[in-house]
mmCIF file with all atom_site columns, N, CA and C in Angstrom:
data_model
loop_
_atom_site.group_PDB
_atom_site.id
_atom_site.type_symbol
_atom_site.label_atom_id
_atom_site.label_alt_id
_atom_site.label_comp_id
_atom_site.label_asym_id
_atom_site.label_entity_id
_atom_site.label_seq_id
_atom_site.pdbx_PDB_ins_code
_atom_site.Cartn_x
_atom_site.Cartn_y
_atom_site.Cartn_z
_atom_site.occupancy
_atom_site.B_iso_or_equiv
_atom_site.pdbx_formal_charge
_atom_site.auth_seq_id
_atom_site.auth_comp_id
_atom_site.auth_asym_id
_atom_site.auth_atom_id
_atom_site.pdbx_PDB_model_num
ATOM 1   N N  . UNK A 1 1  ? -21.088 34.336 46.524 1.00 0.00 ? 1262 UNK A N  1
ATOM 2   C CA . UNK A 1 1  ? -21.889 35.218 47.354 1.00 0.00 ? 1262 UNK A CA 1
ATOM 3   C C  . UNK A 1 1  ? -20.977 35.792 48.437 1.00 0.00 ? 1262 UNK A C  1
ATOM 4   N N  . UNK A 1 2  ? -20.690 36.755 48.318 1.00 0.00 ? 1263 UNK A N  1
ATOM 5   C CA . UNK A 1 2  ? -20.403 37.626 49.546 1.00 0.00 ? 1263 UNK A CA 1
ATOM 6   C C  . UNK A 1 2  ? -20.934 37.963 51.170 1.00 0.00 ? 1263 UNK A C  1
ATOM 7   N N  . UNK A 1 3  ? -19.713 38.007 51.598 1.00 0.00 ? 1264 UNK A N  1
ATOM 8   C CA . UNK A 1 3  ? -20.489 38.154 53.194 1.00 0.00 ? 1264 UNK A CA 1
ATOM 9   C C  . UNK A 1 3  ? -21.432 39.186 53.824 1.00 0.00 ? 1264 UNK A C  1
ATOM 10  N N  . UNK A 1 4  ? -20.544 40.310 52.887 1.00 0.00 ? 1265 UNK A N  1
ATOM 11  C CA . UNK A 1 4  ? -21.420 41.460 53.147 1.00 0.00 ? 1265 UNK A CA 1
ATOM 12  C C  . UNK A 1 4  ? -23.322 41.430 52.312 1.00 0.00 ? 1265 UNK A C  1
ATOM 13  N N  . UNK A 1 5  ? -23.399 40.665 52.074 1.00 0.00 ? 1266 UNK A N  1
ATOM 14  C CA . UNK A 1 5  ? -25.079 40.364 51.176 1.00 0.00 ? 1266 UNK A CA 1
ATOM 15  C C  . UNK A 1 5  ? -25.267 39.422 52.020 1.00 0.00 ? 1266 UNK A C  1
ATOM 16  N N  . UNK A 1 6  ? -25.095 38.565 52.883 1.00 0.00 ? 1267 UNK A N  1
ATOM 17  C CA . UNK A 1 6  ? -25.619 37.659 53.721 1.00 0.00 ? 1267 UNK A CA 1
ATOM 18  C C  . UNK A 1 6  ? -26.089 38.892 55.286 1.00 0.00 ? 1267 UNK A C  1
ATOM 19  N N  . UNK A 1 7  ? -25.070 39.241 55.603 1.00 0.00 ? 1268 UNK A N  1
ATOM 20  C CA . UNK A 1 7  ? -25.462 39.782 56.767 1.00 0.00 ? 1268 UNK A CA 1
ATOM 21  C C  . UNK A 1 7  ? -26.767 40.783 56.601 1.00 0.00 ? 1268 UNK A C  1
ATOM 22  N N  . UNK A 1 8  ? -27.184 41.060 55.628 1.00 0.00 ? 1269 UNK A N  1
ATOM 23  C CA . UNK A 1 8  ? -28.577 42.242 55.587 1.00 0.00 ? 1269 UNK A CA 1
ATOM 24  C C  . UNK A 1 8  ? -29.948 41.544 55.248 1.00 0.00 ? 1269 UNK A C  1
ATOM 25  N N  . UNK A 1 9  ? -29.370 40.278 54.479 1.00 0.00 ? 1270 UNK A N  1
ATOM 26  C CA . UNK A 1 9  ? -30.465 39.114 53.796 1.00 0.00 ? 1270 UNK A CA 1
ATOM 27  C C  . UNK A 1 9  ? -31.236 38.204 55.645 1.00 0.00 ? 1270 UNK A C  1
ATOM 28  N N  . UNK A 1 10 ? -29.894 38.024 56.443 1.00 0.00 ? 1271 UNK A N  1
ATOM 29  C CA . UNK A 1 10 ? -30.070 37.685 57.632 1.00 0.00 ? 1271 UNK A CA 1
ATOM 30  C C  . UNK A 1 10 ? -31.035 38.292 58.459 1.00 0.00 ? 1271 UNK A C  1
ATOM 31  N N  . UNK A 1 11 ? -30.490 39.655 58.561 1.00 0.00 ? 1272 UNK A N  1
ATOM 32  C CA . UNK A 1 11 ? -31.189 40.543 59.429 1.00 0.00 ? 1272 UNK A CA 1
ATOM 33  C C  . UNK A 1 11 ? -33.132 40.591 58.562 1.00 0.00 ? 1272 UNK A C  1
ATOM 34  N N  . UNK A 1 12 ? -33.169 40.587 57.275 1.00 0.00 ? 1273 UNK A N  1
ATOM 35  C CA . UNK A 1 12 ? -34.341 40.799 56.806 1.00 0.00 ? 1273 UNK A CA 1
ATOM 36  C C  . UNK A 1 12 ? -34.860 39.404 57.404 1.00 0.00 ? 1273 UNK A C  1
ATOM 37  N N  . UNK A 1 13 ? -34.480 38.245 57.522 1.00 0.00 ? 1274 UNK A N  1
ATOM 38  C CA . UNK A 1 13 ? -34.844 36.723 57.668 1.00 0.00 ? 1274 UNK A CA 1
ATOM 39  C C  . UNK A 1 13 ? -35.557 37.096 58.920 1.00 0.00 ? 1274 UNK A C  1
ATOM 40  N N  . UNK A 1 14 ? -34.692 37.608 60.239 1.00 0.00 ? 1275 UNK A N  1
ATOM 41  C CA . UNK A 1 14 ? -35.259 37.802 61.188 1.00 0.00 ? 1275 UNK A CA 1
ATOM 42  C C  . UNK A 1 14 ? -36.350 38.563 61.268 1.00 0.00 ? 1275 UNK A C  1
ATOM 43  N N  . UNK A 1 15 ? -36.549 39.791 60.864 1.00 0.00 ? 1276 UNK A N  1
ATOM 44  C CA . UNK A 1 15 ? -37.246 40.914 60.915 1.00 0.00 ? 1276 UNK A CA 1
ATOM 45  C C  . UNK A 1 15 ? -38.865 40.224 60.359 1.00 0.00 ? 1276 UNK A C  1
ATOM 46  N N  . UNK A 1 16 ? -38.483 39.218 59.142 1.00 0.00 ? 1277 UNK A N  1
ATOM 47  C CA . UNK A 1 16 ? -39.365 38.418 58.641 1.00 0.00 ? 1277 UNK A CA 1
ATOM 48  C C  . UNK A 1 16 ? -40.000 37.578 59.580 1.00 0.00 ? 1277 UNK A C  1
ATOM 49  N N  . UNK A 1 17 ? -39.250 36.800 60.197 1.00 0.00 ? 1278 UNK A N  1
ATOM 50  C CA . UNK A 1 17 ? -39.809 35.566 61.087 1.00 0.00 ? 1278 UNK A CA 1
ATOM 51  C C  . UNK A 1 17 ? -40.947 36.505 62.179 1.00 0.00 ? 1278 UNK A C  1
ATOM 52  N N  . UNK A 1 18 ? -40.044 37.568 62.950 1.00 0.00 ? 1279 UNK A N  1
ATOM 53  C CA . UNK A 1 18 ? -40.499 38.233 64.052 1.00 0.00 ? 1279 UNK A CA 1
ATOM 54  C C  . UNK A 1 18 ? -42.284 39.083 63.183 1.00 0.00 ? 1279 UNK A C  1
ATOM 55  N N  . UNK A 1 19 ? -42.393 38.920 62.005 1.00 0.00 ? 1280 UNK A N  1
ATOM 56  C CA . UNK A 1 19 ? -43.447 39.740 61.744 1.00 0.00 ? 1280 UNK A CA 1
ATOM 57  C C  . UNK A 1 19 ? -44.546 38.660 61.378 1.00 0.00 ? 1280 UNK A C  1
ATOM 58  N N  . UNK A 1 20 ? -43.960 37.437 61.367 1.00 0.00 ? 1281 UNK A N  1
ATOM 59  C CA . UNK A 1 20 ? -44.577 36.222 60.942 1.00 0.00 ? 1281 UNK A CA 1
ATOM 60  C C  . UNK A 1 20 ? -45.362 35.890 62.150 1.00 0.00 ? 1281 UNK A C  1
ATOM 61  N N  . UNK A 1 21 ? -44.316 35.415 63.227 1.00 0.00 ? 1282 UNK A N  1
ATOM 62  C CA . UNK A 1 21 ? -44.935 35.144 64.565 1.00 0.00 ? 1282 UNK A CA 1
ATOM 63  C C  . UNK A 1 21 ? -45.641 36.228 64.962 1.00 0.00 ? 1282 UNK A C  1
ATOM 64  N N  . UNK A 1 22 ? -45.949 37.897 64.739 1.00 0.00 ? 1283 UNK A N  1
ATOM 65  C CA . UNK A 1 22 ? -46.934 38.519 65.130 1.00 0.00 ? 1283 UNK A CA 1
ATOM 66  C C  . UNK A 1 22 ? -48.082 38.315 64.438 1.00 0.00 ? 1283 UNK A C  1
ATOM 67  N N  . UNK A 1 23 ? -48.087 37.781 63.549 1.00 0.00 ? 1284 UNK A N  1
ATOM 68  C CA . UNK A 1 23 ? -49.170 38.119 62.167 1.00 0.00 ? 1284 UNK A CA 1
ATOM 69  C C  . UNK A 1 23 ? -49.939 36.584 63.424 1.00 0.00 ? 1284 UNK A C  1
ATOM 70  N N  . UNK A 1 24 ? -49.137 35.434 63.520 1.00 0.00 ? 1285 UNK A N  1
ATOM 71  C CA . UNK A 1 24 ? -49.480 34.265 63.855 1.00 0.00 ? 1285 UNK A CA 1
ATOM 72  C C  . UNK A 1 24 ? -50.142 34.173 65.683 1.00 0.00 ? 1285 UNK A C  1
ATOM 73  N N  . UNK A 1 25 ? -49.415 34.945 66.312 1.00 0.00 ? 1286 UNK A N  1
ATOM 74  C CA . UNK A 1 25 ? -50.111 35.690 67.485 1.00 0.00 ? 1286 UNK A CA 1
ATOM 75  C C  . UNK A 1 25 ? -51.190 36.327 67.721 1.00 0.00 ? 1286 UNK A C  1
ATOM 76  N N  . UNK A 1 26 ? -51.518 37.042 66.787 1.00 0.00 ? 1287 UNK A N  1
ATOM 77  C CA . UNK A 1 26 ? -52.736 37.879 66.524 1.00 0.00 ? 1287 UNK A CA 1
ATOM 78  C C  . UNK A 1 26 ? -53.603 36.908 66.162 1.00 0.00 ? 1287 UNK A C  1
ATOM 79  N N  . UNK A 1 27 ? -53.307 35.973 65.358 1.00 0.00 ? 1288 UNK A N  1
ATOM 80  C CA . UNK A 1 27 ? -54.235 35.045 65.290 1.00 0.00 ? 1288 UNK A CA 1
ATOM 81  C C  . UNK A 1 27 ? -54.786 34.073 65.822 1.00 0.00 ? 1288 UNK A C  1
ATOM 82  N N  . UNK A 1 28 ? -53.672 33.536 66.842 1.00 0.00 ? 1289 UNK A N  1
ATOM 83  C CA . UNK A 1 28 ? -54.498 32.519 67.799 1.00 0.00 ? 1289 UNK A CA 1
ATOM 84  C C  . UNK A 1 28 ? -54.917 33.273 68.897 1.00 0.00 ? 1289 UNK A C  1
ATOM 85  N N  . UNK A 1 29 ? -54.229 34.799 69.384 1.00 0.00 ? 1290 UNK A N  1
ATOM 86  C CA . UNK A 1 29 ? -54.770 35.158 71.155 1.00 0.00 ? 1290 UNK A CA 1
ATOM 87  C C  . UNK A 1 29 ? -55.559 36.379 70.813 1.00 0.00 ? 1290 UNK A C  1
ATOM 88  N N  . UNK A 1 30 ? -56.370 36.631 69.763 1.00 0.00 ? 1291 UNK A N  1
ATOM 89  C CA . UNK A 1 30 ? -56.975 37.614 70.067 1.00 0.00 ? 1291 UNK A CA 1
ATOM 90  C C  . UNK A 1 30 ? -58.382 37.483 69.279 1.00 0.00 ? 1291 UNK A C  1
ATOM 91  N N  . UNK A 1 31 ? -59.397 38.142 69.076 1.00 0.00 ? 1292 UNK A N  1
ATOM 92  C CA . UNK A 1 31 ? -60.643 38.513 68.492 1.00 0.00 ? 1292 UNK A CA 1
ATOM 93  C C  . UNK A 1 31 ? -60.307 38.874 67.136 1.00 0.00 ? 1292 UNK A C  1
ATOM 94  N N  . UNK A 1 32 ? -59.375 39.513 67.066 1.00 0.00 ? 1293 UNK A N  1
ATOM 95  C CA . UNK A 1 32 ? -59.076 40.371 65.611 1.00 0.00 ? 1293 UNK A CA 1
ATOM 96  C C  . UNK A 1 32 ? -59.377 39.445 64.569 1.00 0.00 ? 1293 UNK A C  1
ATOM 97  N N  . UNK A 1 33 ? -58.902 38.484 64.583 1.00 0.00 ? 1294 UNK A N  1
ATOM 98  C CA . UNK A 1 33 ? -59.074 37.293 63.059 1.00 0.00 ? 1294 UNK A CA 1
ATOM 99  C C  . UNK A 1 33 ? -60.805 37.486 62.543 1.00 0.00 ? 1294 UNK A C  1
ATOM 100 N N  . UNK A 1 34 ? -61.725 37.647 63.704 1.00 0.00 ? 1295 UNK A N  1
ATOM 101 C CA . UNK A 1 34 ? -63.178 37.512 63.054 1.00 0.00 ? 1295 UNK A CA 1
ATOM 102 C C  . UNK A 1 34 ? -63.343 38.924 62.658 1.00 0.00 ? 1295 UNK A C  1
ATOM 103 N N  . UNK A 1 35 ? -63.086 40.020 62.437 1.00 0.00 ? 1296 UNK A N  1
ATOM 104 C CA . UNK A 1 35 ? -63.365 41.326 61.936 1.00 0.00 ? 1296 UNK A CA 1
ATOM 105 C C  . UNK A 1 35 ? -62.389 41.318 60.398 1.00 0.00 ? 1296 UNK A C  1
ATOM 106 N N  . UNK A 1 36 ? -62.989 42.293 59.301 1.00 0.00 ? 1297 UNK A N  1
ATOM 107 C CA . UNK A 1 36 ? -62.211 42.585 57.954 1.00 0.00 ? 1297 UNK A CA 1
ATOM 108 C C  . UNK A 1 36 ? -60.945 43.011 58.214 1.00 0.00 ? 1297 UNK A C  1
ATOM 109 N N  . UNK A 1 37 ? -60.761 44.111 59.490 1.00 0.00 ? 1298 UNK A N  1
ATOM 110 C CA . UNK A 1 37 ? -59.738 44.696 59.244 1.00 0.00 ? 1298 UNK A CA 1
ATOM 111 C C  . UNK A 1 37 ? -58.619 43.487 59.751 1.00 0.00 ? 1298 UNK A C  1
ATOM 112 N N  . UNK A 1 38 ? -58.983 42.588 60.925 1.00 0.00 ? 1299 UNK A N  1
ATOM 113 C CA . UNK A 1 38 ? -57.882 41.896 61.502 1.00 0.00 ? 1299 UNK A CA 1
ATOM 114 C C  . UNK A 1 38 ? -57.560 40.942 60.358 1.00 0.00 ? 1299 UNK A C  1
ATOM 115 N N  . UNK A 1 39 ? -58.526 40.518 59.765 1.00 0.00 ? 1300 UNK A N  1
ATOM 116 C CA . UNK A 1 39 ? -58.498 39.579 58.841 1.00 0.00 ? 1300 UNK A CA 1
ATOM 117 C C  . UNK A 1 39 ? -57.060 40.345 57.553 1.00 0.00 ? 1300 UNK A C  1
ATOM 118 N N  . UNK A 1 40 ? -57.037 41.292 57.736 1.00 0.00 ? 1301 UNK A N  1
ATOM 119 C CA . UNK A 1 40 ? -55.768 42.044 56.724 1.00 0.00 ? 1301 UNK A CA 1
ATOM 120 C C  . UNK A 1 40 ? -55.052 42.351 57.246 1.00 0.00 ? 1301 UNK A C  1
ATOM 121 N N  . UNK A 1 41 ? -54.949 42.711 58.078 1.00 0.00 ? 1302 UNK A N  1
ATOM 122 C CA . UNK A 1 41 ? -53.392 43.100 58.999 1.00 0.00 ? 1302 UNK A CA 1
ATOM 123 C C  . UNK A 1 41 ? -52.639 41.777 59.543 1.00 0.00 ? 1302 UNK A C  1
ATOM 124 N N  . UNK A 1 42 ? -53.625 40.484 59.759 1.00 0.00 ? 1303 UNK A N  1
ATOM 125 C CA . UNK A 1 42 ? -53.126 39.414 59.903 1.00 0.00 ? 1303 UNK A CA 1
ATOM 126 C C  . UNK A 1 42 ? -52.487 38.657 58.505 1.00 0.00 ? 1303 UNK A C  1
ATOM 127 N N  . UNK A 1 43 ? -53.002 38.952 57.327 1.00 0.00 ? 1304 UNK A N  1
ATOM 128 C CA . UNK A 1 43 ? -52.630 38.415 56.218 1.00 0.00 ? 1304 UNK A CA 1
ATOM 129 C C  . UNK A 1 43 ? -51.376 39.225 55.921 1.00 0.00 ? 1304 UNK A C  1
ATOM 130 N N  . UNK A 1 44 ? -51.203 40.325 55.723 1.00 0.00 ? 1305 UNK A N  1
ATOM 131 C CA . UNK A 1 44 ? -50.775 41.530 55.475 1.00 0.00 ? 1305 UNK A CA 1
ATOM 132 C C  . UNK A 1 44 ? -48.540 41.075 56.584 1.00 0.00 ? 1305 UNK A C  1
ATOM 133 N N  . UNK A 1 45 ? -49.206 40.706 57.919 1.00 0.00 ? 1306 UNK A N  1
ATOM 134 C CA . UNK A 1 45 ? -48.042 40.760 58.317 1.00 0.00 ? 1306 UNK A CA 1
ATOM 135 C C  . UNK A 1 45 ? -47.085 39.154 58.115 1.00 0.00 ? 1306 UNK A C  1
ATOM 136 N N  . UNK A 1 46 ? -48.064 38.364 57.584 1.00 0.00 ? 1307 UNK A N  1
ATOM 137 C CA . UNK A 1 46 ? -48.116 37.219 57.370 1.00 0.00 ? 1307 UNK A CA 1
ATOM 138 C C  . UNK A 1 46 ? -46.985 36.822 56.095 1.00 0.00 ? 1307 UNK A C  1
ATOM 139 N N  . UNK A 1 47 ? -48.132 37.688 55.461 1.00 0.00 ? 1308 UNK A N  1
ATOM 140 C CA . UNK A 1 47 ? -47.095 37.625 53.758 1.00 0.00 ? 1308 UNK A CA 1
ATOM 141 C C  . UNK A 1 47 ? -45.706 38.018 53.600 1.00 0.00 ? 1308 UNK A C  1
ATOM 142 N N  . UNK A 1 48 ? -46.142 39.605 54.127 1.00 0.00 ? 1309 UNK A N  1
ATOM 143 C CA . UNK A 1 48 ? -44.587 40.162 53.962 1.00 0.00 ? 1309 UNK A CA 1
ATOM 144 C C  . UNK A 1 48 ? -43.611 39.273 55.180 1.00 0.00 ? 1309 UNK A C  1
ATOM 145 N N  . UNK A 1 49 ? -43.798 38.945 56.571 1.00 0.00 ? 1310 UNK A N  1
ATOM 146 C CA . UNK A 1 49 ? -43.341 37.959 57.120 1.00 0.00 ? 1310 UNK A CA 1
ATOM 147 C C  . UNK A 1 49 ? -42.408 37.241 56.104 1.00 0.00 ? 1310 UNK A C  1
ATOM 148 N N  . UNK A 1 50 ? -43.181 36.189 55.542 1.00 0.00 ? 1311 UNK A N  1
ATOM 149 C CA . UNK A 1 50 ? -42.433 35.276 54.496 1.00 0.00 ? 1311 UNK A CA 1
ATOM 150 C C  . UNK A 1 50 ? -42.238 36.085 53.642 1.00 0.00 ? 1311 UNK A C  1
ATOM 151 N N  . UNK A 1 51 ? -42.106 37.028 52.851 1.00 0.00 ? 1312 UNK A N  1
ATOM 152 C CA . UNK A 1 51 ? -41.773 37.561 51.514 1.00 0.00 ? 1312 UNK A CA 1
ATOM 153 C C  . UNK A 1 51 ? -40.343 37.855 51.889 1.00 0.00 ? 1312 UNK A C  1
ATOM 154 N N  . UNK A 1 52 ? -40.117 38.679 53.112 1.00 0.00 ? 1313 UNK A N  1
ATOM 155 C CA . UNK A 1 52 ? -39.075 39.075 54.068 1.00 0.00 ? 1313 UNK A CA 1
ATOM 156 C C  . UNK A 1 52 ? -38.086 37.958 54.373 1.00 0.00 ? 1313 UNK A C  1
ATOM 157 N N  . UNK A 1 53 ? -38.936 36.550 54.648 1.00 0.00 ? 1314 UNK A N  1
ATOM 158 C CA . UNK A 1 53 ? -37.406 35.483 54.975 1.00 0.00 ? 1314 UNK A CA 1
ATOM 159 C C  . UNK A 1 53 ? -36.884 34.608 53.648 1.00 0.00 ? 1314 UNK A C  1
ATOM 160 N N  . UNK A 1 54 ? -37.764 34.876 52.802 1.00 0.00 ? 1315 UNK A N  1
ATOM 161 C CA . UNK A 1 54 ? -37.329 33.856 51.330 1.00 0.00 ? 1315 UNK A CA 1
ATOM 162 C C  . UNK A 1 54 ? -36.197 33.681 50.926 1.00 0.00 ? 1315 UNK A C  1
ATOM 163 N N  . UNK A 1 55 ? -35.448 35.403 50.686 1.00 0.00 ? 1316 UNK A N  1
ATOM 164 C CA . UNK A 1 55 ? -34.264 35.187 49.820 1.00 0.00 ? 1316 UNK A CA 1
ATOM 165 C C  . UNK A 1 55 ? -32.899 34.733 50.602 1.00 0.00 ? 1316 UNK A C  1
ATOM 166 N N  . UNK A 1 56 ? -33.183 34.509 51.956 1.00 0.00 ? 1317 UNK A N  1
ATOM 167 C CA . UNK A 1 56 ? -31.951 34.126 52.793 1.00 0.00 ? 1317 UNK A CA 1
ATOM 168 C C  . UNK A 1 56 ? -31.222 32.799 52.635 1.00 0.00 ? 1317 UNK A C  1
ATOM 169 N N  . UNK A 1 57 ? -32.527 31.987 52.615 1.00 0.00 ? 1318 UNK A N  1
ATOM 170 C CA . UNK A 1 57 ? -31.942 30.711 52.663 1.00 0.00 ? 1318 UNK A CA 1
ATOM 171 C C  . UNK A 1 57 ? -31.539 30.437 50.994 1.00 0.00 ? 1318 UNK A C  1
ATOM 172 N N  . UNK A 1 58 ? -32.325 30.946 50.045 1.00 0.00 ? 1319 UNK A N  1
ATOM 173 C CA . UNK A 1 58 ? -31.370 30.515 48.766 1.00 0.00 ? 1319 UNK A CA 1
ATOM 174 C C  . UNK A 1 58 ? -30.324 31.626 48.494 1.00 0.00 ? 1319 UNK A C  1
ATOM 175 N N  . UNK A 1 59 ? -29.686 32.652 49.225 1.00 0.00 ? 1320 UNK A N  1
ATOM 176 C CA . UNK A 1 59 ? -28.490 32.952 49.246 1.00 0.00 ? 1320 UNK A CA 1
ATOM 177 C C  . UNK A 1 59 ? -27.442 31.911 50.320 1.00 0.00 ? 1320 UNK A C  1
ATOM 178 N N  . UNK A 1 60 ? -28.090 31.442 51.224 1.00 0.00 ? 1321 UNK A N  1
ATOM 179 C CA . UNK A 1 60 ? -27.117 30.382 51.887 1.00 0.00 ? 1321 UNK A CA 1
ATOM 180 C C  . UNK A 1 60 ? -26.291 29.021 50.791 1.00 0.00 ? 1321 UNK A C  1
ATOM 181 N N  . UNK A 1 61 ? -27.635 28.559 50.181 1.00 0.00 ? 1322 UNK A N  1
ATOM 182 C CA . UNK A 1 61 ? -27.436 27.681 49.147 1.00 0.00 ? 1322 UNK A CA 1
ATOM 183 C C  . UNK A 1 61 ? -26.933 28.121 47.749 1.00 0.00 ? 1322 UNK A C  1
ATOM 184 N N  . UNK A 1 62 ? -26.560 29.484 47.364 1.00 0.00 ? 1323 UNK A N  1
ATOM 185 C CA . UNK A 1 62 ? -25.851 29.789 46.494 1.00 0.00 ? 1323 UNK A CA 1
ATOM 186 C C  . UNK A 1 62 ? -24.358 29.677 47.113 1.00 0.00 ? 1323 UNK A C  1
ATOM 187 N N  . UNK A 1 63 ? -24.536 30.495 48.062 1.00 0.00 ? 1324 UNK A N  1
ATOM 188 C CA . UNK A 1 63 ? -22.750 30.396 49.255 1.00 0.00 ? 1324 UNK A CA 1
ATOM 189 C C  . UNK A 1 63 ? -22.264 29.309 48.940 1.00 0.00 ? 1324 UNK A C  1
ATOM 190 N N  . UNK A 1 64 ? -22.903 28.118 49.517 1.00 0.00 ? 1325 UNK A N  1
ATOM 191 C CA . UNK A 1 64 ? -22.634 26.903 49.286 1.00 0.00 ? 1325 UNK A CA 1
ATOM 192 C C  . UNK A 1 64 ? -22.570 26.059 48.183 1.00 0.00 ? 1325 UNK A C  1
ATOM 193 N N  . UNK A 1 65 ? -23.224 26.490 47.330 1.00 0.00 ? 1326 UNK A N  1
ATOM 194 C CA . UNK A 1 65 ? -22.837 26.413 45.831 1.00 0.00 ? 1326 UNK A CA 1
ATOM 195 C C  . UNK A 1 65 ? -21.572 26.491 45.253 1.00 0.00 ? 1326 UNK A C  1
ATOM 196 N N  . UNK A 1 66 ? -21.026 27.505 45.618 1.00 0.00 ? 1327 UNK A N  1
ATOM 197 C CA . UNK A 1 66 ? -19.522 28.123 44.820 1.00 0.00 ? 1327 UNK A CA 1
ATOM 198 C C  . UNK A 1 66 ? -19.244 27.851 45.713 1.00 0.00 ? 1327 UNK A C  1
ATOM 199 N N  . UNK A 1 67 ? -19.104 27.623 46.908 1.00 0.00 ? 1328 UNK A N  1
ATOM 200 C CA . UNK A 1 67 ? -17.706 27.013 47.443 1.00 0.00 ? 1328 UNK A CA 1
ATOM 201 C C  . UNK A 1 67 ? -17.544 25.278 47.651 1.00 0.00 ? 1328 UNK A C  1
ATOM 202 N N  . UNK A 1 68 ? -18.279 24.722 46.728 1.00 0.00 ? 1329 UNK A N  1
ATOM 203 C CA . UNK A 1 68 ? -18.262 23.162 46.626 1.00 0.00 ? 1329 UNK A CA 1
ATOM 204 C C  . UNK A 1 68 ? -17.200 23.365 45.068 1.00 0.00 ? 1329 UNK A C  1
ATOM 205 N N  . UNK A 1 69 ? -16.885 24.251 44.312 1.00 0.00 ? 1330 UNK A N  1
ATOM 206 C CA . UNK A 1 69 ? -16.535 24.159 43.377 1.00 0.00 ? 1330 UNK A CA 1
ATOM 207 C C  . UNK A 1 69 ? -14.797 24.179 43.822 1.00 0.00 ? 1330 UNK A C  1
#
């Protein structure tokens, strides 16, 4: 794995987390969770959140893969 594919996988990790903790904000400090629409924009930022940090950490563990060899 290359460095240059870690540094953009990174930046998505973050971008992920930061949309996670809004999705997760919205849900404990506000009203929105009891209405349809909050109920989707909270799921909505939730998912992609994690969809967004997944592939980082098993590109870390590929890195680390080939260089145990």
């Amino acid at each position: 794995m290359q460095k240059s594919v870690i540094k953009p996988l990174k930046i998505l990790h973050w971008l992920g987390l930061s949309l996670l903790l809004s999705g997760v904000g919205i849900y404990f400090l506000s009203d929105l969770s009891q209405q349809v629409e909050g109920m989707v924009l909270i799921a909505c930022l939730s998912g992609l959140g994690m969809v967004m940090m997944s592939p980082f950490p098993i590109a870390l563990f590929l890195e680390w893969a080939q260089k145990q060899k």
